[in-house]
Coordinates of C-alpha atoms in Angstrom, one line a residue:
X1 CA -19.5 17.9 -34.6
X2 CA -16.4 17.6 -32.0
X3 CA -13.7 15.4 -33.4
X4 CA -10.6 13.2 -31.6
X5 CA -7.9 13.3 -32.5
X6 CA -5.6 10.1 -30.5
X7 CA -0.9 11.5 -31.3
X8 CA 0.7 8.2 -29.7
X9 CA 4.4 8.4 -29.1
X10 CA 7.2 5.7 -27.9
X11 CA 9.9 7.0 -29.3
X12 CA 10.4 4.6 -31.8
X13 CA 7.1 5.6 -33.6
X14 CA 4.6 8.6 -34.2
X15 CA 1.0 8.4 -35.4
X16 CA -2.6 9.2 -35.5
X17 CA -5.4 7.6 -34.4
X18 CA -9.0 9.1 -35.0
X19 CA -11.6 8.6 -31.8
X20 CA -15.2 6.8 -33.4
X21 CA -16.3 5.2 -30.4
X22 CA -14.2 3.3 -28.6
X23 CA -10.5 1.8 -29.0
X24 CA -8.1 0.0 -26.5
X25 CA -4.6 0.1 -26.8
X26 CA -2.1 -2.8 -25.7
X27 CA 1.1 -4.9 -26.6
X28 CA -0.2 -7.2 -28.2
X29 CA -3.4 -7.8 -31.5
X30 CA -5.6 -7.9 -28.5
X31 CA -6.1 -4.6 -28.3
X32 CA -7.7 -2.3 -31.5
X33 CA -4.8 -0.7 -31.4
X34 CA -0.9 -2.3 -31.0
X35 CA 1.8 -0.8 -29.1
X36 CA 5.7 -1.9 -29.0
X37 CA 6.4 -1.4 -25.5
X38 CA 7.5 -4.2 -23.2
X39 CA 5.8 -1.6 -20.5
X40 CA 2.7 -2.0 -21.5
X41 CA -0.1 -5.4 -20.9
X42 CA -2.0 -6.9 -23.6
X43 CA -4.9 -4.6 -23.2
X44 CA -4.0 -1.8 -21.5
X45 CA -5.9 1.0 -21.2
X46 CA -9.7 1.6 -23.1
X47 CA -10.5 4.9 -24.6
X48 CA -14.5 5.8 -25.1
X49 CA -16.5 9.1 -26.3
X50 CA -20.1 9.0 -26.2
X51 CA -21.4 12.1 -28.4
X52 CA -18.9 15.1 -26.4
X53 CA -17.9 12.6 -23.3
X54 CA -14.8 10.7 -23.8
X55 CA -13.1 9.2 -21.0
X56 CA -9.9 6.4 -20.0
X57 CA -10.5 3.4 -18.2
X58 CA -7.5 1.2 -17.0
X59 CA -7.8 -2.2 -18.1
X60 CA -6.4 -3.5 -14.5
X61 CA -2.8 -3.2 -16.1
X62 CA 0.4 -4.4 -14.1
X63 CA 1.4 -0.9 -14.3
X64 CA -1.5 1.2 -14.4
X65 CA -2.5 4.6 -16.6
X66 CA -1.8 7.9 -15.4
X67 CA -3.8 11.4 -17.0
X68 CA -1.8 14.0 -17.0
X69 CA 0.7 12.4 -14.3
X70 CA -2.6 11.2 -12.1
X71 CA -3.0 7.9 -12.3
X72 CA -6.2 7.0 -14.1
X73 CA -8.9 5.3 -10.8
X74 CA -11.2 2.0 -11.2
X75 CA -14.2 4.4 -12.8
X76 CA -11.7 6.3 -15.5
X77 CA -10.8 9.6 -16.0
X78 CA -12.8 12.0 -17.9
X79 CA -10.5 13.2 -20.9
X80 CA -10.4 17.2 -22.3
X81 CA -8.1 18.6 -25.1
X82 CA -4.7 18.7 -24.3
X83 CA -4.7 16.1 -21.9
X84 CA -1.2 14.0 -22.2
X85 CA -1.8 10.1 -21.4
X86 CA 1.2 8.0 -19.9
X87 CA 1.4 4.2 -20.0
X88 CA 3.5 1.8 -20.7
X89 CA 7.5 2.7 -20.1
X90 CA 7.8 5.4 -22.7
X91 CA 4.3 5.6 -24.0
X92 CA 2.5 9.0 -24.8
X93 CA -1.1 10.1 -25.7
X94 CA -1.7 13.2 -26.4
X95 CA -5.5 14.2 -26.3
X96 CA -6.3 16.4 -29.1
X97 CA -10.3 17.7 -29.8
X98 CA -11.4 19.9 -32.1
X99 CA -14.7 21.1 -32.9
X100 CA -15.7 20.4 -36.8
X101 CA -18.0 23.6 -38.1
X102 CA -20.3 22.5 -40.6
X103 CA -21.9 25.3 -42.6
X104 CA -25.4 26.4 -42.6
X105 CA -27.7 26.2 -45.4
X106 CA -29.0 29.6 -46.8
X107 CA -32.9 30.3 -46.1
X108 CA -35.1 30.3 -48.5
X109 CA -37.5 33.4 -49.0
X110 CA -41.3 32.6 -48.3
X111 CA -43.8 34.6 -49.8
X112 CA -46.3 34.5 -46.8
X113 CA -43.1 36.4 -45.1
X114 CA -43.4 40.2 -45.9
X115 CA -39.8 42.1 -46.7
X116 CA -39.3 44.8 -43.8
X117 CA -39.2 48.0 -44.5
X118 CA -35.8 49.2 -44.9
X119 CA -35.4 53.2 -44.5
X120 CA -33.2 55.0 -47.3
X121 CA -29.9 55.9 -46.7
X122 CA -28.3 58.8 -47.8
X123 CA -26.1 58.9 -51.2
X124 CA -23.6 60.7 -49.6
X125 CA -23.0 59.1 -46.7
X126 CA -22.5 54.9 -45.9
X127 CA -23.0 54.4 -42.3
X128 CA -20.7 51.6 -41.4
X129 CA -22.5 50.8 -38.1
X130 CA -26.1 49.7 -39.3
X131 CA -26.7 46.3 -38.5
X132 CA -27.1 45.3 -41.2
X133 CA -23.4 46.1 -42.6
X134 CA -21.9 44.5 -39.3
X135 CA -24.8 41.3 -39.7
X136 CA -22.8 40.6 -43.5
X137 CA -19.3 41.0 -42.2
X138 CA -20.1 38.9 -39.6
X139 CA -21.1 36.1 -41.5
X140 CA -18.7 36.2 -45.0
X141 CA -15.9 36.3 -42.0
X142 CA -17.4 32.6 -40.6
X143 CA -17.4 31.9 -43.9
X144 CA -14.3 32.6 -44.9
X145 CA -12.5 30.9 -41.5
X146 CA -14.5 27.7 -41.5
X147 CA -13.4 27.6 -45.2
X148 CA -9.3 28.3 -44.3
X149 CA -10.0 25.4 -41.0
X150 CA -11.1 22.9 -44.0
X151 CA -8.3 23.5 -46.0
X152 CA -5.9 23.2 -42.8
X153 CA -7.6 19.8 -42.0
X154 CA -7.3 18.5 -44.4
X155 CA -3.4 19.0 -45.6
X156 CA -3.0 18.1 -41.3
X157 CA -4.7 14.6 -42.8
X158 CA -2.5 14.3 -45.9
X159 CA 0.6 14.8 -43.9
X160 CA 0.3 13.1 -40.7
X161 CA 0.5 9.0 -40.8
X162 CA -2.7 7.4 -39.3
X163 CA -2.2 4.1 -38.4
X164 CA -5.1 1.6 -39.5
X165 CA -6.6 0.0 -36.5
X166 CA -9.8 -3.1 -36.5
X167 CA -13.6 -1.9 -35.3
X168 CA -13.5 -0.7 -32.4
X169 CA -14.6 -3.3 -29.3
X170 CA -18.5 -2.2 -28.1
X171 CA -18.6 1.1 -25.9
X172 CA -18.2 0.6 -22.7
X173 CA -19.6 3.6 -19.8
X174 CA -16.9 4.5 -17.1
X175 CA -17.2 2.0 -14.1
X176 CA -18.1 3.0 -11.0
X177 CA -16.7 -0.1 -8.2
X178 CA -19.0 -1.8 -6.4
X179 CA -18.0 -4.7 -4.1
X180 CA -21.1 -6.5 -4.5
X181 CA -20.9 -7.2 -8.8
X182 CA -16.8 -5.9 -9.6
X183 CA -15.1 -8.8 -7.4
X184 CA -13.6 -9.7 -11.1
X185 CA -11.6 -6.3 -10.0
X186 CA -9.7 -8.2 -7.2
X187 CA -6.6 -10.6 -8.3
X188 CA -8.5 -13.8 -6.8
X189 CA -12.1 -13.4 -6.6
X190 CA -13.6 -13.7 -3.6
X191 CA -14.7 -17.5 -2.2
X192 CA -18.3 -18.1 -3.6
X193 CA -20.1 -18.6 -0.5
X194 CA -20.7 -22.2 -1.1
X195 CA -17.1 -22.9 -0.7
X196 CA -16.3 -20.5 2.3
X197 CA -15.2 -22.5 5.2
X198 CA -18.6 -23.1 7.7
X199 CA -17.5 -22.1 10.3
X200 CA -19.3 -18.8 12.5
X201 CA -15.7 -17.1 13.4
X202 CA -15.2 -16.4 9.5
X203 CA -19.0 -16.1 8.9
X204 CA -18.4 -13.3 11.5
X205 CA -14.4 -11.8 10.8
X206 CA -15.9 -11.8 6.9
X207 CA -19.1 -9.6 7.9
X208 CA -16.5 -7.5 9.6
X209 CA -14.4 -7.0 6.9
X210 CA -17.5 -6.1 4.5
X211 CA -19.3 -3.8 7.1
X212 CA -20.6 -0.4 6.1
X213 CA -18.5 2.2 6.9
X214 CA -21.3 5.1 5.9
X215 CA -18.7 7.2 3.3
X216 CA -16.8 5.9 0.4
X217 CA -14.5 2.8 0.3
X218 CA -12.4 1.3 -1.9
X219 CA -10.7 3.6 -4.7
X220 CA -13.9 6.0 -4.2
X221 CA -12.6 7.0 -0.7
X222 CA -10.3 10.3 -0.9
X223 CA -6.6 9.1 0.2
X224 CA -3.1 9.9 0.6
X225 CA -0.9 8.1 -1.3
X226 CA 2.5 8.4 0.2
X227 CA 5.4 7.9 -2.3
X228 CA 6.1 4.8 -1.5
X229 CA 3.0 2.8 -2.5
X230 CA 3.3 4.7 -5.8
X231 CA 4.9 3.9 -9.2
X232 CA 8.1 4.8 -9.5
X233 CA 9.2 7.0 -12.6
X234 CA 10.0 3.4 -14.9
X235 CA 7.3 1.6 -13.5
X236 CA 9.4 -1.2 -14.2
X237 CA 11.7 -0.9 -11.4
X238 CA 8.8 -2.2 -8.4
X239 CA 8.8 -5.4 -10.2
X240 CA 12.4 -5.2 -10.7
X241 CA 13.3 -5.0 -7.4
X242 CA 11.0 -8.2 -6.1
X243 CA 12.7 -10.1 -9.1
X244 CA 16.2 -9.1 -8.0
X245 CA 15.5 -10.1 -4.5
X246 CA 14.8 -13.7 -5.9
X247 CA 18.1 -13.9 -8.1
X248 CA 19.5 -13.0 -4.8
X249 CA 18.6 -15.0 -2.0
X250 CA 17.8 -17.5 -5.0
X251 CA 15.0 -18.5 -4.1
X252 CA 12.3 -21.6 -5.3
X253 CA 9.7 -21.3 -7.4
X254 CA 6.9 -23.6 -7.5
X255 CA 5.8 -24.3 -11.2
X256 CA 2.9 -26.4 -9.8
X257 CA 1.1 -27.6 -7.2
X258 CA 3.2 -30.3 -6.6
X259 CA 6.1 -29.2 -6.6
X260 CA 4.3 -27.0 -4.1
X261 CA 3.2 -29.7 -2.0
X262 CA 6.8 -30.6 -1.5
X263 CA 8.4 -27.4 -0.6
X264 CA 5.7 -27.8 2.2
X265 CA 7.0 -30.9 3.2
X266 CA 10.4 -29.8 3.2
X267 CA 9.2 -27.2 6.6
X268 CA 9.8 -23.9 3.2
X269 CA 5.9 -22.3 3.8
X270 CA 3.5 -22.3 6.4
X271 CA 0.1 -22.3 6.2
X272 CA -2.2 -19.8 8.0
X273 CA -5.7 -20.8 9.2
X274 CA -8.3 -18.9 7.3
X275 CA -9.3 -17.1 10.1
X276 CA -6.2 -15.8 12.2
X277 CA -5.9 -13.3 15.6
X278 CA -6.2 -10.5 13.5
X279 CA -6.6 -11.4 9.9
X280 CA -9.4 -13.3 7.6
X281 CA -8.2 -15.2 4.3
X282 CA -11.4 -12.8 1.8
X283 CA -9.8 -13.7 -1.5
X284 CA -6.8 -16.4 -1.4
X285 CA -7.5 -19.4 -3.3
X286 CA -10.5 -17.7 -5.5
X287 CA -8.8 -18.6 -8.8
X288 CA -8.9 -22.1 -8.0
X289 CA -10.4 -24.8 -10.4
X290 CA -11.8 -28.8 -9.9
X291 CA -9.4 -29.5 -13.3
X292 CA -7.0 -32.2 -12.7
X293 CA -3.5 -32.2 -10.6
X294 CA -0.4 -31.7 -13.9
X295 CA 2.8 -31.5 -14.3
X296 CA 3.5 -27.9 -15.7
X297 CA 6.6 -27.9 -18.2
X298 CA 7.9 -24.4 -18.3
X299 CA 10.0 -24.8 -21.0
X300 CA 7.4 -25.5 -22.8
X301 CA 4.8 -23.8 -21.1
X302 CA 2.6 -27.1 -21.2
X303 CA 0.4 -28.8 -18.5
X304 CA 0.1 -32.4 -18.7
X305 CA -2.7 -33.7 -17.0
X306 CA -1.6 -36.4 -13.9
X307 CA -3.0 -39.7 -13.9
X308 CA -2.4 -42.3 -11.3
X309 CA -2.5 -45.1 -14.3
X310 CA -2.7 -45.9 -17.7
X311 CA -6.4 -47.4 -17.8
X312 CA -7.1 -43.5 -16.4
X313 CA -5.1 -41.9 -19.2
X314 CA -6.7 -43.9 -21.8
X315 CA -10.0 -42.9 -21.0
X316 CA -9.2 -39.6 -21.0
X317 CA -7.0 -39.7 -25.0
X318 CA -10.2 -41.6 -25.8
X319 CA -12.5 -38.4 -25.5
X320 CA -10.5 -36.1 -27.1
X321 CA -10.6 -35.3 -30.7
X322 CA -7.9 -36.3 -32.7
X323 CA -6.6 -32.6 -33.8
X324 CA -6.9 -31.1 -29.6
X325 CA -3.7 -30.8 -28.6
X326 CA -3.2 -32.2 -25.2
X327 CA -3.1 -35.2 -26.6
X328 CA 0.2 -35.3 -28.6
X329 CA 1.9 -33.9 -25.1
X330 CA 0.2 -36.6 -22.8
X331 CA 1.0 -39.4 -25.0
X332 CA 5.1 -37.9 -26.0
X333 CA 4.9 -37.3 -21.8
X334 CA 4.0 -40.6 -20.9
X335 CA 5.5 -42.1 -24.0
X336 CA 9.1 -42.4 -21.8
X337 CA 9.8 -43.7 -18.6
X338 CA 11.2 -40.8 -16.6
X339 CA 7.3 -39.2 -17.5
X340 CA 6.1 -42.0 -16.0
X341 CA 7.7 -42.1 -13.0
X342 CA 8.3 -38.2 -12.3
X343 CA 4.1 -38.1 -12.2
X344 CA 4.0 -41.1 -9.6
X345 CA 6.3 -39.3 -8.1
X346 CA 4.3 -36.0 -8.1
X347 CA 0.9 -37.6 -7.2
X348 CA 2.7 -39.7 -4.3
X349 CA 3.7 -35.7 -3.1
X350 CA 0.2 -34.2 -3.1
X351 CA -1.5 -37.7 -1.7
X352 CA 1.4 -37.5 0.8
X353 CA 0.6 -33.7 2.0
X354 CA -3.1 -34.7 1.8
X355 CA -3.1 -36.7 4.2
X356 CA -0.7 -35.0 6.9
X357 CA -3.1 -31.9 6.1
X358 CA -6.4 -33.6 6.5
X359 CA -5.6 -37.0 8.3
X360 CA -7.1 -38.8 5.4
X361 CA -6.4 -39.6 1.9
X362 CA -6.7 -37.6 -0.9
X363 CA -8.6 -38.6 -3.5
X364 CA -7.1 -37.8 -6.9
X365 CA -9.7 -38.4 -9.2
X366 CA -12.4 -36.5 -7.0
X367 CA -12.9 -33.4 -8.4
X368 CA -14.7 -31.6 -5.3
X369 CA -11.6 -32.6 -3.1
X370 CA -8.9 -30.7 -5.7
X371 CA -10.5 -28.3 -5.2
X372 CA -10.3 -28.2 -2.1
X373 CA -7.0 -29.6 -1.7
X374 CA -5.4 -26.7 -3.8
X375 CA -7.2 -23.7 -2.0
X376 CA -5.7 -24.8 0.9
X377 CA -2.2 -25.4 -0.5
X378 CA -2.7 -21.1 -2.1
X379 CA -2.9 -20.5 1.5
X380 CA 0.7 -20.8 2.5
X381 CA 3.5 -18.2 2.1
X382 CA 7.3 -18.1 3.8
X383 CA 7.4 -17.4 7.4
X384 CA 9.8 -13.6 6.9
X385 CA 6.1 -13.0 4.5
X386 CA 4.1 -14.2 7.6
X387 CA 6.3 -12.4 10.1
X388 CA 5.2 -9.1 7.7
X389 CA 1.7 -9.6 7.3
X390 CA 1.1 -10.2 11.2
X391 CA 2.7 -7.2 12.1
X392 CA 0.5 -5.2 10.0
X393 CA -2.7 -7.0 10.5
X394 CA -2.2 -6.4 14.6
X395 CA -1.4 -2.9 14.0
X396 CA -4.9 -2.6 11.9
X397 CA -7.2 -4.7 14.3
X398 CA -5.7 -2.9 17.0
X399 CA -7.0 0.4 15.6
X400 CA -9.7 -0.3 14.1
X401 CA -11.0 -4.0 15.2
X402 CA -11.4 -5.4 12.2
X403 CA -9.9 -8.5 10.3
X404 CA -6.8 -7.6 8.0
X405 CA -8.4 -8.7 4.5
X406 CA -6.1 -10.4 2.4
X407 CA -6.6 -11.0 -0.9
X408 CA -3.7 -13.3 -2.1
X409 CA -0.7 -15.3 -0.8
X410 CA 1.7 -17.9 -2.5
X411 CA 0.7 -19.0 -6.3
X412 CA 2.9 -21.4 -8.2
X413 CA 3.7 -20.6 -11.6
X414 CA 1.4 -22.8 -13.1
X415 CA -1.7 -20.5 -11.5
X416 CA 0.1 -17.5 -12.0
X417 CA -0.9 -18.4 -15.9
X418 CA -4.4 -19.4 -15.3
X419 CA -4.8 -16.2 -13.5
X420 CA -2.8 -14.6 -16.3
X421 CA -5.0 -16.0 -18.9
X422 CA -8.3 -15.0 -16.9
X423 CA -7.5 -11.4 -15.4
X424 CA -5.2 -8.6 -17.7
X425 CA -4.1 -6.9 -14.1
X426 CA -2.0 -10.3 -13.0
X427 CA 1.8 -10.4 -13.3
X428 CA 3.2 -11.6 -16.5
X429 CA 7.0 -11.1 -16.0
X430 CA 9.8 -13.6 -15.4
X431 CA 9.8 -14.2 -12.0
X432 CA 6.1 -13.1 -10.9
X433 CA 6.3 -12.1 -7.0
X434 CA 3.5 -14.1 -5.7
X435 CA 5.5 -17.1 -6.8
X436 CA 8.2 -16.7 -4.3
X437 CA 5.8 -17.1 -1.2
X438 CA 7.2 -13.6 0.3
X439 CA 4.6 -11.4 -1.3
X440 CA 0.7 -10.9 -0.3
X441 CA -1.5 -8.6 -1.1
X442 CA -4.1 -6.8 1.4
X443 CA -8.1 -5.6 -0.1
X444 CA -9.1 -2.1 0.6
X445 CA -12.4 -2.7 -1.4
X446 CA -14.9 -2.6 1.3
X447 CA -12.0 0.3 3.8
X448 CA -12.7 3.6 4.4
X449 CA -10.4 6.7 4.3
X450 CA -8.8 6.6 7.1
X451 CA -8.5 2.6 7.4
X452 CA -6.1 3.1 3.8
X453 CA -4.3 6.1 5.2
X454 CA -3.4 4.2 8.8
X455 CA -2.5 1.1 7.1
X456 CA -0.3 2.9 3.7
X457 CA 1.3 4.8 6.4
X458 CA 2.8 1.6 7.9
X459 CA 3.5 -0.1 4.8
X460 CA 5.4 3.1 4.0
X461 CA 7.3 3.1 7.1
X462 CA 8.4 -0.8 6.7
X463 CA 9.5 0.2 3.0
X464 CA 11.3 2.8 4.5
X465 CA 12.9 0.6 7.0
X466 CA 13.9 -1.2 3.7
X467 CA 12.0 -4.2 4.6
X468 CA 9.2 -4.1 2.4
X469 CA 8.8 -3.2 -1.5
X470 CA 5.0 -2.4 -1.8
X471 CA 2.3 -0.9 -3.9
X472 CA -1.4 0.2 -3.9
X473 CA -2.6 -1.9 -7.3
X474 CA -5.6 -0.8 -9.1
X475 CA -7.1 -3.6 -8.2
X476 CA -8.4 -2.8 -4.6
X477 CA -5.3 -4.0 -3.4
X478 CA -2.2 -3.3 -1.7
X479 CA 0.7 -5.4 -2.8
X480 CA 3.5 -6.1 -0.4
X481 CA 7.1 -8.2 -1.1
X482 CA 8.5 -8.8 2.6
X483 CA 12.9 -9.3 2.0
X484 CA 13.8 -11.9 3.7
X485 CA 17.2 -10.8 5.3
X486 CA 15.2 -7.0 6.4
X487 CA 17.1 -5.2 3.2
X488 CA 16.6 -4.6 -0.3
X489 CA 18.6 -6.2 -2.9
X490 CA 21.5 -4.2 -4.5
X491 CA 20.8 -1.9 -7.5
X492 CA 22.9 -3.6 -9.6
X493 CA 21.1 -6.5 -10.0
X494 CA 17.7 -4.5 -10.3
X495 CA 19.1 -2.9 -13.0
X496 CA 19.9 -6.3 -14.7
X497 CA 16.8 -7.3 -14.1
X498 CA 15.3 -4.2 -15.6

């Protein structure tokens, strides 16, 4: 029987965990094994076994998982004895597999089985090479070694600390990426067919993106990832560079859709059509909901619905249970003159932008209209990032005659937080890159090796020139962050951000 032991170390502690069927490792109690490492996602990776097969699957973590310095692909990596797993900033997991040998029960003699005749040996000369003697000695040695192994195992188990874990989650088989069923793997889900633009141009562009290549695509494609699109040795650095640039440029972050609307009206962002000359919005705004527009209180981390009238607020309160925490938040917010004025101003900002964009009044009480408008707000980006994106899109379109599929553009801080609750891969640092409007994601889910290699070479060239910071993510996306002034932030500021 195979026995699998995981030795987990992170500089602060070291302990062993025995793998029975499955376990997950992360920095929160949502994982079956919680490890103190800020570089880990809440549920970072899962390790599973089925009979003699043992494998690891990255749970769409922010910084990825590595086995013997090789990044774990979407479908997972099979583990063997002696493998070294690297996750987070400084956590390693050493894999140990050994066979526990069981002593075979002795056979009983049966009357129906006649004894074999044995030749008489001479009393003066015992035959040490006889098959009987060799078999007896071999059996004795096996028994002795088995006893020694059992004793040694018990001694080791008594000496090494064992981490107590909760019951493991259900076994998950290794996944093979499938664009028809794995859309959740993209940070923002592609738009459902009923929510997609109805014009023929969009349909044809999407068809070009998803066109069958006749060879492996996405994570299955055999690609050469340039160093510029890989993690740094300190995996915090990629996000730290983007955070440092945000601070260096004093970039304003929109907390909610109302604030984003104000910034759009102030001409800080430009809108991207659903289909451009060389790109298509493949999954932009896929996580938007029909929920009410809200004011996001960053300090408290709470959202307060925006009501146009006291009657609407009271009707909503009447439908909430007394124990509903939202009731106290709403009552507290609207009990002050400042709260009521702020709600009125933010609703005005949304309806005014809606009128400017749609040439008609936005009904904030219409759920369907809210969902469509939120998606439209998420199709904006800063002009500096637009220039970089269009350069990449034009190069890709010229080479492969396909539009560049964009998966994500600007996000509000509130929207980013909502994605974090639904998607373990979404960034949770204090300055998420997409909230700046300088970041965009390109989906490579349907791209073959040639397409991916070409795009990565183009992005790597831009990074080498100091124009962008980029990463090939585990969620079938290339993440690109554009520096507004065409150069990265000072190293001193990067170090502070880490």
